[in-house]
Amino acid sequence: MKIFPLCKIALIGLGFSLIAAEAQAISRYDPTRMSCEGVQARVAREGAVILRYRLARNPNLPIYDRYVHDSRFCPAGQVRAHAFVPSADARSCPVYKCKQPEFERRGRIWRFGRD
């Protein structure tokens, strides 16, 4: 019977998909409860994290985004760009996040939107 080889393939595929799902877990943190140095160290250690905080001018509005250590943690076609988040000891803690590159044509030179 040919059912058994198909079941084996399906089980192997299921196993690989479960491994891949676990590998994409990402930690979430509130940067306003950490020092700026702590935020930067956490991003550097984990490579990519989600930082969630509330705006000072509108505390009812939660803000969150994915912040990365370097471009290796960005999806294909995106680059690392400067960003700032509030922390316990700084209003603007410098970090990086991924964004689409901005292309400008000036003569024959292409400029990528890296900060």
Coordinates of N, CA, C and O in Angstrom, one line a residue:
M1 N 0.8 -1.2 0.0 CA 0.0 0.0 0.0 C 0.9 1.3 0.0 O 1.9 1.3 0.6
K2 N 0.4 2.3 -0.6 CA 1.1 3.5 -0.7 C 0.7 4.6 0.3 O 1.2 5.7 0.3
I3 N -0.2 4.2 1.2 CA -0.6 5.1 2.3 C 0.5 5.4 3.3 O 0.7 6.5 3.7
F4 N 1.2 4.4 3.6 CA 2.2 4.5 4.7 C 3.3 5.5 4.3 O 3.7 6.3 5.1
P5 N 3.9 5.5 3.1 CA 4.9 6.5 2.7 C 4.3 7.9 2.8 O 5.0 8.8 3.2
L6 N 3.1 8.1 2.4 CA 2.5 9.4 2.5 C 2.3 9.9 3.9 O 2.5 11.1 4.3
C7 N 2.0 9.0 4.8 CA 1.8 9.3 6.3 C 3.2 9.7 6.8 O 3.3 10.6 7.6
K8 N 4.2 9.0 6.4 CA 5.6 9.3 6.9 C 6.0 10.7 6.5 O 6.5 11.5 7.3
I9 N 5.7 11.0 5.2 CA 6.0 12.4 4.7 C 5.3 13.4 5.5 O 5.8 14.5 5.8
A10 N 4.0 13.2 5.7 CA 3.1 14.2 6.4 C 3.6 14.4 7.8 O 3.7 15.5 8.3
L11 N 4.0 13.3 8.5 CA 4.5 13.4 9.9 C 5.8 14.2 10.0 O 6.1 15.0 10.9
I12 N 6.7 13.9 9.0 CA 8.0 14.6 9.0 C 7.8 16.1 8.7 O 8.3 16.9 9.4
G13 N 6.9 16.4 7.8 CA 6.5 17.8 7.5 C 5.9 18.5 8.7 O 6.3 19.6 9.0
L14 N 5.1 17.8 9.4 CA 4.5 18.4 10.6 C 5.5 18.7 11.7 O 5.5 19.7 12.3
G15 N 6.5 17.7 11.8 CA 7.6 17.9 12.8 C 8.4 19.1 12.5 O 8.7 19.9 13.3
F16 N 8.7 19.3 11.2 CA 9.5 20.5 10.8 C 8.8 21.8 11.0 O 9.3 22.8 11.4
S17 N 7.5 21.8 10.8 CA 6.7 23.0 10.9 C 6.6 23.4 12.4 O 6.6 24.5 12.8
L18 N 6.5 22.4 13.3 CA 6.5 22.7 14.7 C 7.8 23.3 15.2 O 7.9 24.2 16.0
I19 N 8.9 22.7 14.7 CA 10.3 23.3 15.0 C 10.4 24.7 14.6 O 10.8 25.6 15.3
A20 N 9.9 25.0 13.4 CA 10.0 26.4 12.8 C 9.1 27.3 13.6 O 9.5 28.5 13.8
A21 N 8.0 26.9 14.1 CA 7.1 27.7 14.8 C 7.7 28.1 16.1 O 7.6 29.3 16.6
E22 N 8.4 27.2 16.8 CA 9.0 27.5 18.1 C 10.2 28.5 17.9 O 10.5 29.3 18.7
A23 N 10.9 28.4 16.8 CA 12.1 29.2 16.5 C 11.7 30.7 16.3 O 12.5 31.6 16.4
Q24 N 10.4 31.0 16.0 CA 10.0 32.4 15.7 C 9.4 33.1 16.9 O 8.9 34.2 16.7
A25 N 9.5 32.5 18.1 CA 9.0 33.2 19.3 C 9.9 34.4 19.5 O 11.1 34.4 19.3
I26 N 9.2 35.5 19.9 CA 9.9 36.7 20.2 C 9.4 37.3 21.5 O 8.3 37.3 21.8
S27 N 10.4 37.8 22.3 CA 10.1 38.3 23.6 C 9.5 39.7 23.5 O 9.8 40.5 22.6
R28 N 8.6 40.1 24.5 CA 8.0 41.4 24.6 C 8.4 42.0 25.9 O 8.3 41.4 26.9
Y29 N 8.7 43.3 25.8 CA 9.2 44.1 27.0 C 8.6 45.5 27.0 O 8.2 46.0 26.0
D30 N 8.5 46.0 28.2 CA 8.1 47.4 28.4 C 9.4 48.2 28.7 O 10.0 48.1 29.7
P31 N 9.9 49.0 27.7 CA 11.1 49.7 27.9 C 11.1 50.8 29.0 O 12.1 51.2 29.5
T32 N 9.9 51.3 29.4 CA 9.8 52.3 30.4 C 10.1 51.7 31.8 O 10.2 52.5 32.7
R33 N 10.2 50.4 31.9 CA 10.6 49.8 33.2 C 12.0 49.3 33.2 O 12.4 48.6 34.1
M34 N 12.8 49.7 32.2 CA 14.2 49.4 32.0 C 15.0 50.6 31.8 O 14.5 51.6 31.2
S35 N 16.3 50.6 32.1 CA 17.2 51.7 31.7 C 17.4 51.6 30.2 O 17.2 50.6 29.6
C36 N 17.9 52.7 29.7 CA 18.2 52.7 28.2 C 19.3 51.7 27.9 O 19.2 50.9 26.9
E37 N 20.3 51.6 28.8 CA 21.3 50.6 28.6 C 20.8 49.2 28.6 O 21.2 48.3 27.9
G38 N 19.8 49.0 29.5 CA 19.2 47.7 29.6 C 18.4 47.3 28.4 O 18.4 46.2 28.0
V39 N 17.7 48.3 27.8 CA 16.9 48.1 26.6 C 17.8 47.7 25.5 O 17.6 46.7 24.8
Q40 N 18.9 48.4 25.3 CA 19.9 48.1 24.3 C 20.5 46.8 24.5 O 20.7 46.0 23.5
A41 N 20.9 46.4 25.7 CA 21.5 45.2 26.0 C 20.5 44.0 25.7 O 20.9 43.0 25.1
R42 N 19.3 44.2 26.0 CA 18.3 43.1 25.7 C 18.1 42.9 24.3 O 18.0 41.8 23.8
V43 N 18.0 44.0 23.5 CA 17.9 43.9 22.0 C 19.2 43.2 21.5 O 19.1 42.3 20.6
A44 N 20.4 43.6 21.9 CA 21.6 43.0 21.5 C 21.7 41.5 21.8 O 22.1 40.7 21.0
R45 N 21.2 41.1 23.0 CA 21.3 39.7 23.4 C 20.3 38.8 22.7 O 20.7 37.7 22.3
E46 N 19.1 39.3 22.4 CA 18.1 38.5 21.8 C 18.1 38.7 20.3 O 17.4 37.9 19.6
G47 N 18.6 39.7 19.8 CA 18.6 40.0 18.3 C 17.4 40.7 17.8 O 17.5 41.6 17.0
A48 N 16.2 40.3 18.3 CA 15.0 41.0 17.9 C 14.0 40.9 19.1 O 13.9 39.8 19.7
V49 N 13.4 42.0 19.5 CA 12.4 42.0 20.5 C 11.2 42.9 20.1 O 11.4 43.8 19.3
I50 N 10.1 42.8 20.8 CA 9.0 43.7 20.7 C 9.0 44.6 21.9 O 9.0 44.1 23.0
L51 N 9.0 45.9 21.7 CA 8.9 46.8 22.8 C 7.6 47.5 22.8 O 7.1 48.0 21.7
R52 N 6.9 47.5 23.9 CA 5.5 48.0 24.0 C 5.5 49.1 25.1 O 5.9 48.8 26.2
Y53 N 5.0 50.3 24.8 CA 4.9 51.3 25.8 C 3.7 52.2 25.4 O 3.1 52.1 24.4
R54 N 3.5 53.2 26.3 CA 2.4 54.1 26.1 C 3.0 55.5 25.9 O 4.0 55.9 26.5
L55 N 2.4 56.3 25.0 CA 2.8 57.6 24.7 C 2.5 58.5 25.9 O 1.5 58.4 26.6
A56 N 3.5 59.4 26.2 CA 3.3 60.4 27.4 C 2.1 61.3 27.1 O 1.4 61.6 28.0
R57 N 2.0 61.8 25.9 CA 0.9 62.7 25.5 C -0.5 62.1 25.4 O -1.5 62.8 25.4
N58 N -0.5 60.7 25.2 CA -1.8 60.0 25.2 C -1.6 58.6 25.8 O -1.4 57.6 25.1
P59 N -1.7 58.5 27.1 CA -1.5 57.2 27.8 C -2.5 56.1 27.4 O -2.2 55.0 27.7
N60 N -3.6 56.5 26.8 CA -4.5 55.4 26.4 C -4.1 54.7 25.1 O -4.8 53.8 24.7
L61 N -3.1 55.2 24.4 CA -2.6 54.7 23.2 C -1.4 53.8 23.3 O -0.3 54.4 23.5
P62 N -1.5 52.5 23.3 CA -0.3 51.7 23.4 C 0.4 51.6 22.1 O -0.2 51.5 21.0
I63 N 1.8 51.7 22.1 CA 2.6 51.7 20.9 C 3.5 50.4 21.0 O 4.0 50.2 22.1
Y64 N 3.7 49.7 20.0 CA 4.6 48.6 20.0 C 5.2 48.4 18.6 O 4.6 48.8 17.6
D65 N 6.4 47.9 18.6 CA 7.0 47.6 17.3 C 8.1 46.6 17.5 O 8.5 46.3 18.7
R66 N 8.7 46.1 16.5 CA 9.8 45.1 16.6 C 11.1 45.8 16.4 O 11.3 46.5 15.4
Y67 N 12.0 45.7 17.3 CA 13.3 46.3 17.3 C 14.4 45.3 17.2 O 14.3 44.2 17.7
V68 N 15.4 45.6 16.4 CA 16.5 44.6 16.1 C 17.9 45.1 16.4 O 18.1 46.3 16.5
H69 N 18.8 44.1 16.5 CA 20.2 44.4 16.8 C 20.9 44.8 15.5 O 21.7 45.8 15.5
D70 N 20.7 44.1 14.4 CA 21.3 44.4 13.1 C 20.4 43.9 12.0 O 19.4 43.3 12.2
S71 N 20.8 44.1 10.8 CA 20.0 43.8 9.6 C 19.7 42.4 9.4 O 18.8 42.0 8.6
R72 N 20.5 41.5 10.0 CA 20.3 40.0 9.8 C 18.9 39.7 10.4 O 18.4 38.6 10.0
F73 N 18.4 40.4 11.3 CA 17.1 40.1 11.9 C 15.9 40.8 11.2 O 14.8 40.7 11.6
C74 N 16.2 41.5 10.1 CA 15.2 42.1 9.3 C 14.7 41.2 8.2 O 15.4 40.4 7.7
P75 N 13.4 41.3 7.8 CA 12.9 40.5 6.7 C 13.6 40.8 5.4 O 14.1 41.9 5.3
A76 N 13.5 39.9 4.5 CA 14.2 40.2 3.2 C 13.6 41.4 2.5 O 12.4 41.7 2.6
G77 N 14.5 42.3 2.0 CA 14.1 43.5 1.4 C 14.0 44.7 2.3 O 13.7 45.8 1.9
Q78 N 14.2 44.5 3.6 CA 14.2 45.6 4.6 C 15.6 45.9 5.1 O 16.5 45.0 5.0
V79 N 15.8 47.1 5.6 CA 17.1 47.4 6.2 C 16.9 48.0 7.6 O 15.8 48.3 8.0
R80 N 18.0 48.0 8.4 CA 17.9 48.5 9.7 C 17.9 50.1 9.7 O 18.7 50.7 9.0
A81 N 17.1 50.7 10.5 CA 17.0 52.1 10.6 C 16.9 52.6 12.1 O 16.5 51.9 12.9
H82 N 17.4 53.8 12.3 CA 17.4 54.4 13.7 C 15.9 54.5 14.1 O 15.1 54.9 13.4
A83 N 15.7 54.3 15.4 CA 14.4 54.6 16.1 C 14.7 54.9 17.5 O 15.8 54.8 18.0
F84 N 13.7 55.5 18.2 CA 13.9 55.9 19.6 C 12.7 55.4 20.4 O 11.5 55.5 19.9
V85 N 12.9 54.9 21.6 CA 11.8 54.5 22.5 C 12.1 55.2 23.8 O 13.2 55.5 24.2
P86 N 11.0 55.4 24.6 CA 11.2 55.9 26.0 C 11.7 54.8 26.9 O 11.4 53.6 26.7
S87 N 12.6 55.2 27.8 CA 13.0 54.2 28.8 C 12.9 54.8 30.2 O 12.4 56.0 30.3
A88 N 13.2 54.1 31.2 CA 13.0 54.6 32.6 C 13.9 55.8 32.9 O 13.6 56.6 33.7
D89 N 15.1 55.9 32.2 CA 16.0 57.0 32.5 C 16.2 57.9 31.3 O 17.0 58.8 31.4
A90 N 15.5 57.7 30.2 CA 15.7 58.6 29.0 C 14.4 58.7 28.3 O 13.7 57.7 28.1
R91 N 14.2 59.9 27.8 CA 13.0 60.1 26.9 C 13.1 59.5 25.6 O 12.2 59.1 24.9
S92 N 14.4 59.4 25.1 CA 14.7 58.9 23.7 C 15.9 58.0 23.8 O 17.0 58.4 23.7
C93 N 15.6 56.7 23.9 CA 16.6 55.7 23.9 C 16.9 55.2 22.5 O 15.9 54.7 21.9
P94 N 18.1 55.4 21.9 CA 18.3 55.0 20.6 C 18.3 53.4 20.4 O 19.0 52.7 21.1
V95 N 17.6 52.9 19.4 CA 17.5 51.5 19.1 C 17.4 51.5 17.6 O 17.4 52.5 16.9
Y96 N 17.2 50.3 17.0 CA 17.0 50.1 15.6 C 15.8 49.3 15.3 O 15.4 48.4 16.1
K97 N 15.1 49.5 14.2 CA 14.0 48.7 13.7 C 14.1 48.6 12.2 O 14.9 49.2 11.5
C98 N 13.4 47.6 11.6 CA 13.5 47.4 10.2 C 12.5 48.3 9.4 O 11.4 48.6 9.9
K99 N 12.9 48.7 8.2 CA 12.0 49.4 7.4 C 12.4 49.2 5.9 O 13.5 48.7 5.6
Q100 N 11.4 49.5 5.1 CA 11.7 49.4 3.6 C 12.7 50.5 3.2 O 12.7 51.6 3.7
P101 N 13.7 50.1 2.4 CA 14.7 51.1 2.0 C 14.0 52.2 1.1 O 13.1 51.9 0.4
E102 N 14.6 53.4 1.1 CA 14.1 54.4 0.3 C 15.1 54.6 -0.8 O 16.3 54.9 -0.5
F103 N 14.7 54.4 -2.0 CA 15.6 54.6 -3.1 C 15.5 55.9 -3.8 O 14.4 56.4 -4.0
E104 N 16.6 56.6 -4.0 CA 16.6 57.8 -4.7 C 17.7 57.7 -5.8 O 18.7 57.2 -5.6
R105 N 17.3 58.2 -7.0 CA 18.2 58.2 -8.1 C 18.8 59.6 -8.3 O 18.1 60.5 -8.6
R106 N 20.1 59.6 -8.1 CA 20.8 60.9 -8.3 C 22.0 60.6 -9.2 O 23.0 60.0 -8.8
G107 N 21.8 60.9 -10.4 CA 22.8 60.5 -11.4 C 22.8 59.0 -11.6 O 21.7 58.4 -11.9
R108 N 23.9 58.3 -11.3 CA 23.9 56.9 -11.4 C 24.1 56.2 -10.0 O 24.4 55.0 -10.0
I109 N 23.9 57.0 -9.0 CA 24.1 56.4 -7.6 C 22.8 56.2 -7.0 O 21.9 57.0 -7.0
W110 N 22.6 55.0 -6.4 CA 21.4 54.6 -5.7 C 21.7 54.7 -4.2 O 22.7 54.3 -3.7
R111 N 20.9 55.4 -3.5 CA 21.0 55.6 -2.0 C 20.0 54.7 -1.3 O 18.8 54.8 -1.6
F112 N 20.5 53.9 -0.4 CA 19.6 53.1 0.4 C 19.2 53.8 1.6 O 20.1 54.5 2.2
G113 N 18.0 53.6 2.1 CA 17.5 54.4 3.3 C 18.1 53.9 4.6 O 17.4 53.6 5.5
R114 N 19.4 53.8 4.7 CA 20.0 53.4 6.0 C 20.3 54.7 6.8 O 20.8 55.7 6.3
D115 N 20.1 54.5 8.1 CA 20.4 55.6 9.0 C 21.7 55.4 9.7 O 22.1 54.3 10.0

